[in-house]
Amino acid sequence: MSLSFPSDFIWGTATAAYQIEGGAREIGRTPSIWDTFSHTPGKVENGDTGDTAADHIHRRAEDVRLMADLGVNAYRFSVSWSRVQPIGRGPAVQRGLDFYRKLVDDLLERGIRPVLTLYHWDLPHDLETAGGWPVRETAFRFAEYARILGDALGDRVDRWVTLNEPWCSAFLGYASGVHAPGRTDPVLALRAAHHLNLGHGLAAQALRTVLPRRAQITVCHNAAAVRARSQSPEDLDARRRIDALANRIFTGPMLSGAYPEDLFKDTARITDWSFVKADDAATIHQPLDWLGVNYYTPHLVSAATGTGADASRRDSRTRGAGEKSPWPGADSVTFHQPPGEVTEMGWSVDPTGLYDVLMRYTREAPEVPLVITENGAAYDDKPDAQGAVHDPDRIRFLHGHLSAVHRAMADGADVRGYFLWSLLDNFEWERGYGKRFGAVHVDYGTQVRTPKSSARWYARLTETGILPDAAV
């Protein structure tokens, strides 16, 4: 039986500024933490940087045409903070704003709704030098930046995302150090998580003061489906610990107005959480017009089966497990590779995890609509002798996950849209250019774009609203 989606369903695609833009020193831009990190030897595979990336800064119009060919009606992109506000404070650089004004105009001319993400991990280097996200002041600087963007683009952009995956910013950036800025201090990571939450709340408040009433504001979480390897009390407690750090540290204050008490107990030997001020929870708990859900793969955990010192590092989902754990207070937890198929990233392919997180949010916050703001997979895509790029594995991945979305909707989840990650092959953070997530292949030497088989498959879906067969 064919699976059909509502006629008003949002079909989109998504990117991030540092991953595609390039132009690292152009139109007013100064270094972000990812410029500094990627130029540090040994931090990124093959010494790759985002200096040129997919050269979107010069190929904006071509890339918007590719979106139109996909038939999408929405595009989620992020703004490079340091292109707009080079040192993270003070007046905006109009040349930087003009790039995003032109991008938005191009999108609207094609009938594509712009969905603007304020922060996708590229903190201005100067703010990191001043302490970064572990410092409370950064949250207030973020709100100032949000107001600048709202003033400049609020007349044409009506959907706004404050943060993308704050878990990655806090715990990969400040605990395990495999992401920028590369710091490895669990106390700083927990402080960063709180100040990212606070920054979200302050930015939402700032946007509400300058945006039209029709504007919608949200946040995107990398929702974690955390599963216990067994039903033993020890394994169930391991799941609880990771769920607190992966999910509830953010959704607790954002959706319910309070941090989970078990999180405080689990991390009491690390910090007393005195950096949380009396009114912070109320500031963080801002109304959300919908919730962005990013999903790739589930976690499978148990009580420690090896030494506690290395147990919590073995997690293929953390995008390159480092020597330090991204899970403060969870040294007693072991991560396991789930059985079955994996992507080129080594991540388990399991659409049931997406179904599970959608149903969880439906139970816990039934009043908040959901949008899948990222979902996709990396595979070893290469052009054939004729220059075509066939990616049947990605088509099967998308078919399986969109089937899970349809099932969740049938079971009561209020899902309003789906954004394919990603439009283009791009700079995949600490993995450099070796992992390809795009529906469009990019030859990084020539910057030639070639739509893959999955792009044509997705275009059929966006045109008809009916899920095409996975066979190719």
PDB file of C-alpha atoms in Angstrom, residues 30-217:
ATOM      1  CA  THR A  30      36.437  36.521  10.848  1.00  0.00           C
ATOM      2  CA  PRO A  31      37.422  33.134  12.316  1.00  0.00           C
ATOM      3  CA  SER A  32      34.972  30.992  14.226  1.00  0.00           C
ATOM      4  CA  ILE A  33      35.948  28.220  16.608  1.00  0.00           C
ATOM      5  CA  TRP A  34      35.726  25.787  13.699  1.00  0.00           C
ATOM      6  CA  ASP A  35      38.270  27.770  11.691  1.00  0.00           C
ATOM      7  CA  THR A  36      40.650  27.667  14.631  1.00  0.00           C
ATOM      8  CA  PHE A  37      39.953  23.994  15.341  1.00  0.00           C
ATOM      9  CA  SER A  38      40.230  22.758  11.753  1.00  0.00           C
ATOM     10  CA  HIS A  39      43.518  24.608  11.270  1.00  0.00           C
ATOM     11  CA  THR A  40      44.988  22.912  14.336  1.00  0.00           C
ATOM     12  CA  PRO A  41      47.049  19.901  13.207  1.00  0.00           C
ATOM     13  CA  GLY A  42      45.533  16.547  14.075  1.00  0.00           C
ATOM     14  CA  LYS A  43      42.009  17.786  14.820  1.00  0.00           C
ATOM     15  CA  VAL A  44      40.361  17.007  11.459  1.00  0.00           C
ATOM     16  CA  GLU A  45      40.975  14.033   9.211  1.00  0.00           C
ATOM     17  CA  ASN A  46      43.420  14.727   6.359  1.00  0.00           C
ATOM     18  CA  GLY A  47      43.955  18.265   7.667  1.00  0.00           C
ATOM     19  CA  ASP A  48      40.728  19.367   5.950  1.00  0.00           C
ATOM     20  CA  THR A  49      39.236  22.782   6.723  1.00  0.00           C
ATOM     21  CA  GLY A  50      36.075  24.650   5.796  1.00  0.00           C
ATOM     22  CA  ASP A  51      37.971  27.439   4.053  1.00  0.00           C
ATOM     23  CA  THR A  52      36.353  26.600   0.705  1.00  0.00           C
ATOM     24  CA  ALA A  53      33.910  23.798   1.601  1.00  0.00           C
ATOM     25  CA  ALA A  54      31.248  23.592  -1.133  1.00  0.00           C
ATOM     26  CA  ASP A  55      31.868  27.240  -2.132  1.00  0.00           C
ATOM     27  CA  HIS A  56      28.237  28.122  -1.500  1.00  0.00           C
ATOM     28  CA  ILE A  57      29.204  31.735  -0.847  1.00  0.00           C
ATOM     29  CA  HIS A  58      29.876  32.056  -4.600  1.00  0.00           C
ATOM     30  CA  ARG A  59      27.377  29.461  -5.855  1.00  0.00           C
ATOM     31  CA  ARG A  60      24.306  30.548  -3.949  1.00  0.00           C
ATOM     32  CA  ALA A  61      22.064  30.952  -6.999  1.00  0.00           C
ATOM     33  CA  GLU A  62      23.090  27.562  -8.423  1.00  0.00           C
ATOM     34  CA  ASP A  63      22.375  25.854  -5.129  1.00  0.00           C
ATOM     35  CA  VAL A  64      18.936  27.439  -4.870  1.00  0.00           C
ATOM     36  CA  ARG A  65      18.195  26.116  -8.373  1.00  0.00           C
ATOM     37  CA  LEU A  66      19.170  22.660  -7.151  1.00  0.00           C
ATOM     38  CA  MET A  67      16.688  23.016  -4.292  1.00  0.00           C
ATOM     39  CA  ALA A  68      13.997  24.002  -6.761  1.00  0.00           C
ATOM     40  CA  ASP A  69      14.831  20.915  -8.839  1.00  0.00           C
ATOM     41  CA  LEU A  70      14.350  18.819  -5.691  1.00  0.00           C
ATOM     42  CA  GLY A  71      10.870  20.312  -5.396  1.00  0.00           C
ATOM     43  CA  VAL A  72      11.345  21.291  -1.759  1.00  0.00           C
ATOM     44  CA  ASN A  73       9.139  23.991  -0.266  1.00  0.00           C
ATOM     45  CA  ALA A  74      11.491  24.839   2.609  1.00  0.00           C
ATOM     46  CA  TYR A  75      15.224  25.181   3.204  1.00  0.00           C
ATOM     47  CA  ARG A  76      16.869  25.213   6.626  1.00  0.00           C
ATOM     48  CA  PHE A  77      20.204  27.027   6.604  1.00  0.00           C
ATOM     49  CA  SER A  78      22.381  28.539   9.300  1.00  0.00           C
ATOM     50  CA  VAL A  79      23.972  31.954   9.503  1.00  0.00           C
ATOM     51  CA  SER A  80      27.689  32.298  10.105  1.00  0.00           C
ATOM     52  CA  TRP A  81      27.730  34.378  13.291  1.00  0.00           C
ATOM     53  CA  SER A  82      31.199  35.790  12.587  1.00  0.00           C
ATOM     54  CA  ARG A  83      30.205  36.810   9.054  1.00  0.00           C
ATOM     55  CA  VAL A  84      27.478  39.015  10.548  1.00  0.00           C
ATOM     56  CA  GLN A  85      29.037  40.057  13.865  1.00  0.00           C
ATOM     57  CA  PRO A  86      32.778  39.366  13.555  1.00  0.00           C
ATOM     58  CA  ILE A  87      33.762  39.463  17.230  1.00  0.00           C
ATOM     59  CA  GLY A  88      30.415  38.321  18.600  1.00  0.00           C
ATOM     60  CA  ARG A  89      29.450  41.759  19.899  1.00  0.00           C
ATOM     61  CA  GLY A  90      28.797  45.206  18.501  1.00  0.00           C
ATOM     62  CA  PRO A  91      27.282  46.299  15.178  1.00  0.00           C
ATOM     63  CA  ALA A  92      26.604  43.992  12.269  1.00  0.00           C
ATOM     64  CA  VAL A  93      28.634  43.878   9.077  1.00  0.00           C
ATOM     65  CA  GLN A  94      26.155  44.855   6.396  1.00  0.00           C
ATOM     66  CA  ARG A  95      28.052  42.963   3.684  1.00  0.00           C
ATOM     67  CA  GLY A  96      27.563  39.799   5.694  1.00  0.00           C
ATOM     68  CA  LEU A  97      23.876  40.460   6.213  1.00  0.00           C
ATOM     69  CA  ASP A  98      23.512  41.215   2.503  1.00  0.00           C
ATOM     70  CA  PHE A  99      24.594  37.685   1.596  1.00  0.00           C
ATOM     71  CA  TYR A 100      21.764  36.243   3.663  1.00  0.00           C
ATOM     72  CA  ARG A 101      19.307  38.853   2.363  1.00  0.00           C
ATOM     73  CA  LYS A 102      20.115  37.732  -1.181  1.00  0.00           C
ATOM     74  CA  LEU A 103      19.821  34.065  -0.226  1.00  0.00           C
ATOM     75  CA  VAL A 104      16.402  34.664   1.325  1.00  0.00           C
ATOM     76  CA  ASP A 105      15.253  36.636  -1.729  1.00  0.00           C
ATOM     77  CA  ASP A 106      16.416  33.828  -4.044  1.00  0.00           C
ATOM     78  CA  LEU A 107      14.515  31.274  -1.980  1.00  0.00           C
ATOM     79  CA  LEU A 108      11.304  33.269  -1.882  1.00  0.00           C
ATOM     80  CA  GLU A 109      11.447  33.842  -5.642  1.00  0.00           C
ATOM     81  CA  ARG A 110      11.468  30.055  -6.065  1.00  0.00           C
ATOM     82  CA  GLY A 111       8.630  29.508  -3.619  1.00  0.00           C
ATOM     83  CA  ILE A 112      10.940  28.013  -0.993  1.00  0.00           C
ATOM     84  CA  ARG A 113      10.361  29.019   2.623  1.00  0.00           C
ATOM     85  CA  PRO A 114      13.570  30.037   4.439  1.00  0.00           C
ATOM     86  CA  VAL A 115      14.056  28.427   7.858  1.00  0.00           C
ATOM     87  CA  LEU A 116      16.915  30.261   9.565  1.00  0.00           C
ATOM     88  CA  THR A 117      19.124  28.623  12.187  1.00  0.00           C
ATOM     89  CA  LEU A 118      20.975  31.164  14.298  1.00  0.00           C
ATOM     90  CA  TYR A 119      23.641  28.815  15.634  1.00  0.00           C
ATOM     91  CA  HIS A 120      25.069  25.672  14.079  1.00  0.00           C
ATOM     92  CA  TRP A 121      28.252  25.361  16.161  1.00  0.00           C
ATOM     93  CA  ASP A 122      30.394  28.206  14.730  1.00  0.00           C
ATOM     94  CA  LEU A 123      30.930  30.506  17.714  1.00  0.00           C
ATOM     95  CA  PRO A 124      33.069  33.562  16.859  1.00  0.00           C
ATOM     96  CA  HIS A 125      36.663  32.892  17.916  1.00  0.00           C
ATOM     97  CA  ASP A 126      36.763  36.072  19.994  1.00  0.00           C
ATOM     98  CA  LEU A 127      33.883  34.862  22.164  1.00  0.00           C
ATOM     99  CA  GLU A 128      35.643  31.566  22.789  1.00  0.00           C
ATOM    100  CA  THR A 129      38.768  33.469  23.792  1.00  0.00           C
ATOM    101  CA  ALA A 130      36.587  35.272  26.336  1.00  0.00           C
ATOM    102  CA  GLY A 131      35.430  31.916  27.739  1.00  0.00           C
ATOM    103  CA  GLY A 132      32.950  30.533  25.219  1.00  0.00           C
ATOM    104  CA  TRP A 133      29.724  28.784  26.153  1.00  0.00           C
ATOM    105  CA  PRO A 134      30.909  27.887  29.681  1.00  0.00           C
ATOM    106  CA  VAL A 135      30.713  31.643  30.415  1.00  0.00           C
ATOM    107  CA  ARG A 136      27.291  33.139  31.153  1.00  0.00           C
ATOM    108  CA  GLU A 137      27.964  36.283  29.148  1.00  0.00           C
ATOM    109  CA  THR A 138      27.983  34.267  25.906  1.00  0.00           C
ATOM    110  CA  ALA A 139      24.257  33.617  26.279  1.00  0.00           C
ATOM    111  CA  PHE A 140      23.608  37.371  26.362  1.00  0.00           C
ATOM    112  CA  ARG A 141      25.842  37.957  23.354  1.00  0.00           C
ATOM    113  CA  PHE A 142      23.821  35.293  21.526  1.00  0.00           C
ATOM    114  CA  ALA A 143      20.594  37.147  22.290  1.00  0.00           C
ATOM    115  CA  GLU A 144      22.102  40.358  20.899  1.00  0.00           C
ATOM    116  CA  TYR A 145      23.057  38.502  17.717  1.00  0.00           C
ATOM    117  CA  ALA A 146      19.532  37.051  17.469  1.00  0.00           C
ATOM    118  CA  ARG A 147      18.057  40.534  17.654  1.00  0.00           C
ATOM    119  CA  ILE A 148      20.351  41.718  14.843  1.00  0.00           C
ATOM    120  CA  LEU A 149      19.201  38.900  12.572  1.00  0.00           C
ATOM    121  CA  GLY A 150      15.569  39.382  13.528  1.00  0.00           C
ATOM    122  CA  ASP A 151      15.744  43.081  12.687  1.00  0.00           C
ATOM    123  CA  ALA A 152      17.463  42.421   9.362  1.00  0.00           C
ATOM    124  CA  LEU A 153      15.462  39.453   8.069  1.00  0.00           C
ATOM    125  CA  GLY A 154      12.272  39.261  10.099  1.00  0.00           C
ATOM    126  CA  ASP A 155      10.219  40.854   7.333  1.00  0.00           C
ATOM    127  CA  ARG A 156      10.950  37.873   5.041  1.00  0.00           C
ATOM    128  CA  VAL A 157      11.876  34.956   7.314  1.00  0.00           C
ATOM    129  CA  ASP A 158       9.046  33.616   9.456  1.00  0.00           C
ATOM    130  CA  ARG A 159      10.596  30.422  10.853  1.00  0.00           C
ATOM    131  CA  TRP A 160      13.532  30.678  13.237  1.00  0.00           C
ATOM    132  CA  VAL A 161      15.695  28.067  14.956  1.00  0.00           C
ATOM    133  CA  THR A 162      17.771  29.223  17.917  1.00  0.00           C
ATOM    134  CA  LEU A 163      20.247  26.328  18.363  1.00  0.00           C
ATOM    135  CA  ASN A 164      21.099  23.237  16.398  1.00  0.00           C
ATOM    136  CA  GLU A 165      21.963  20.201  18.540  1.00  0.00           C
ATOM    137  CA  PRO A 166      23.197  21.922  21.701  1.00  0.00           C
ATOM    138  CA  TRP A 167      24.308  18.493  22.967  1.00  0.00           C
ATOM    139  CA  CYS A 168      27.072  18.462  20.351  1.00  0.00           C
ATOM    140  CA  SER A 169      28.129  22.021  21.148  1.00  0.00           C
ATOM    141  CA  ALA A 170      28.376  21.289  24.863  1.00  0.00           C
ATOM    142  CA  PHE A 171      29.650  17.741  25.111  1.00  0.00           C
ATOM    143  CA  LEU A 172      31.629  17.162  21.911  1.00  0.00           C
ATOM    144  CA  GLY A 173      33.063  20.668  22.126  1.00  0.00           C
ATOM    145  CA  TYR A 174      33.878  20.909  25.841  1.00  0.00           C
ATOM    146  CA  ALA A 175      33.932  17.329  27.245  1.00  0.00           C
ATOM    147  CA  SER A 176      35.351  14.933  24.652  1.00  0.00           C
ATOM    148  CA  GLY A 177      37.002  17.679  22.595  1.00  0.00           C
ATOM    149  CA  VAL A 178      36.392  16.003  19.238  1.00  0.00           C
ATOM    150  CA  HIS A 179      34.540  19.122  18.064  1.00  0.00           C
ATOM    151  CA  ALA A 180      35.500  22.762  18.286  1.00  0.00           C
ATOM    152  CA  PRO A 181      36.711  24.319  20.476  1.00  0.00           C
ATOM    153  CA  GLY A 182      38.344  21.022  21.486  1.00  0.00           C
ATOM    154  CA  ARG A 183      38.270  21.430  25.265  1.00  0.00           C
ATOM    155  CA  THR A 184      38.064  18.408  27.580  1.00  0.00           C
ATOM    156  CA  ASP A 185      36.645  19.470  30.924  1.00  0.00           C
ATOM    157  CA  PRO A 186      33.376  17.917  32.156  1.00  0.00           C
ATOM    158  CA  VAL A 187      32.646  20.897  34.403  1.00  0.00           C
ATOM    159  CA  LEU A 188      32.935  23.270  31.465  1.00  0.00           C
ATOM    160  CA  ALA A 189      30.732  20.974  29.383  1.00  0.00           C
ATOM    161  CA  LEU A 190      27.913  21.074  31.936  1.00  0.00           C
ATOM    162  CA  ARG A 191      28.267  24.832  32.277  1.00  0.00           C
ATOM    163  CA  ALA A 192      28.155  25.115  28.476  1.00  0.00           C
ATOM    164  CA  ALA A 193      24.983  23.016  28.319  1.00  0.00           C
ATOM    165  CA  HIS A 194      23.256  25.357  30.762  1.00  0.00           C
ATOM    166  CA  HIS A 195      24.392  28.513  29.019  1.00  0.00           C
ATOM    167  CA  LEU A 196      23.294  27.123  25.656  1.00  0.00           C
ATOM    168  CA  ASN A 197      19.878  26.545  27.221  1.00  0.00           C
ATOM    169  CA  LEU A 198      19.928  30.063  28.623  1.00  0.00           C
ATOM    170  CA  GLY A 199      21.043  31.440  25.267  1.00  0.00           C
ATOM    171  CA  HIS A 200      18.094  29.713  23.611  1.00  0.00           C
ATOM    172  CA  GLY A 201      15.659  31.339  26.035  1.00  0.00           C
ATOM    173  CA  LEU A 202      17.213  34.789  25.772  1.00  0.00           C
ATOM    174  CA  ALA A 203      17.373  34.582  21.974  1.00  0.00           C
ATOM    175  CA  ALA A 204      13.730  33.506  21.762  1.00  0.00           C
ATOM    176  CA  GLN A 205      12.778  36.487  23.925  1.00  0.00           C
ATOM    177  CA  ALA A 206      14.860  38.844  21.779  1.00  0.00           C
ATOM    178  CA  LEU A 207      13.316  37.532  18.575  1.00  0.00           C
ATOM    179  CA  ARG A 208       9.792  37.943  19.939  1.00  0.00           C
ATOM    180  CA  THR A 209      10.450  41.665  20.455  1.00  0.00           C
ATOM    181  CA  VAL A 210      11.393  42.295  16.810  1.00  0.00           C
ATOM    182  CA  LEU A 211       9.606  39.659  14.716  1.00  0.00           C
ATOM    183  CA  PRO A 212       6.047  39.862  13.388  1.00  0.00           C
ATOM    184  CA  ARG A 213       3.474  37.902  15.385  1.00  0.00           C
ATOM    185  CA  ARG A 214       3.217  35.296  12.606  1.00  0.00           C
ATOM    186  CA  ALA A 215       6.852  34.243  13.130  1.00  0.00           C
ATOM    187  CA  GLN A 216       7.556  30.802  14.546  1.00  0.00           C
ATOM    188  CA  ILE A 217      10.466  30.021  16.875  1.00  0.00           C
TER     189      ILE A 217
END
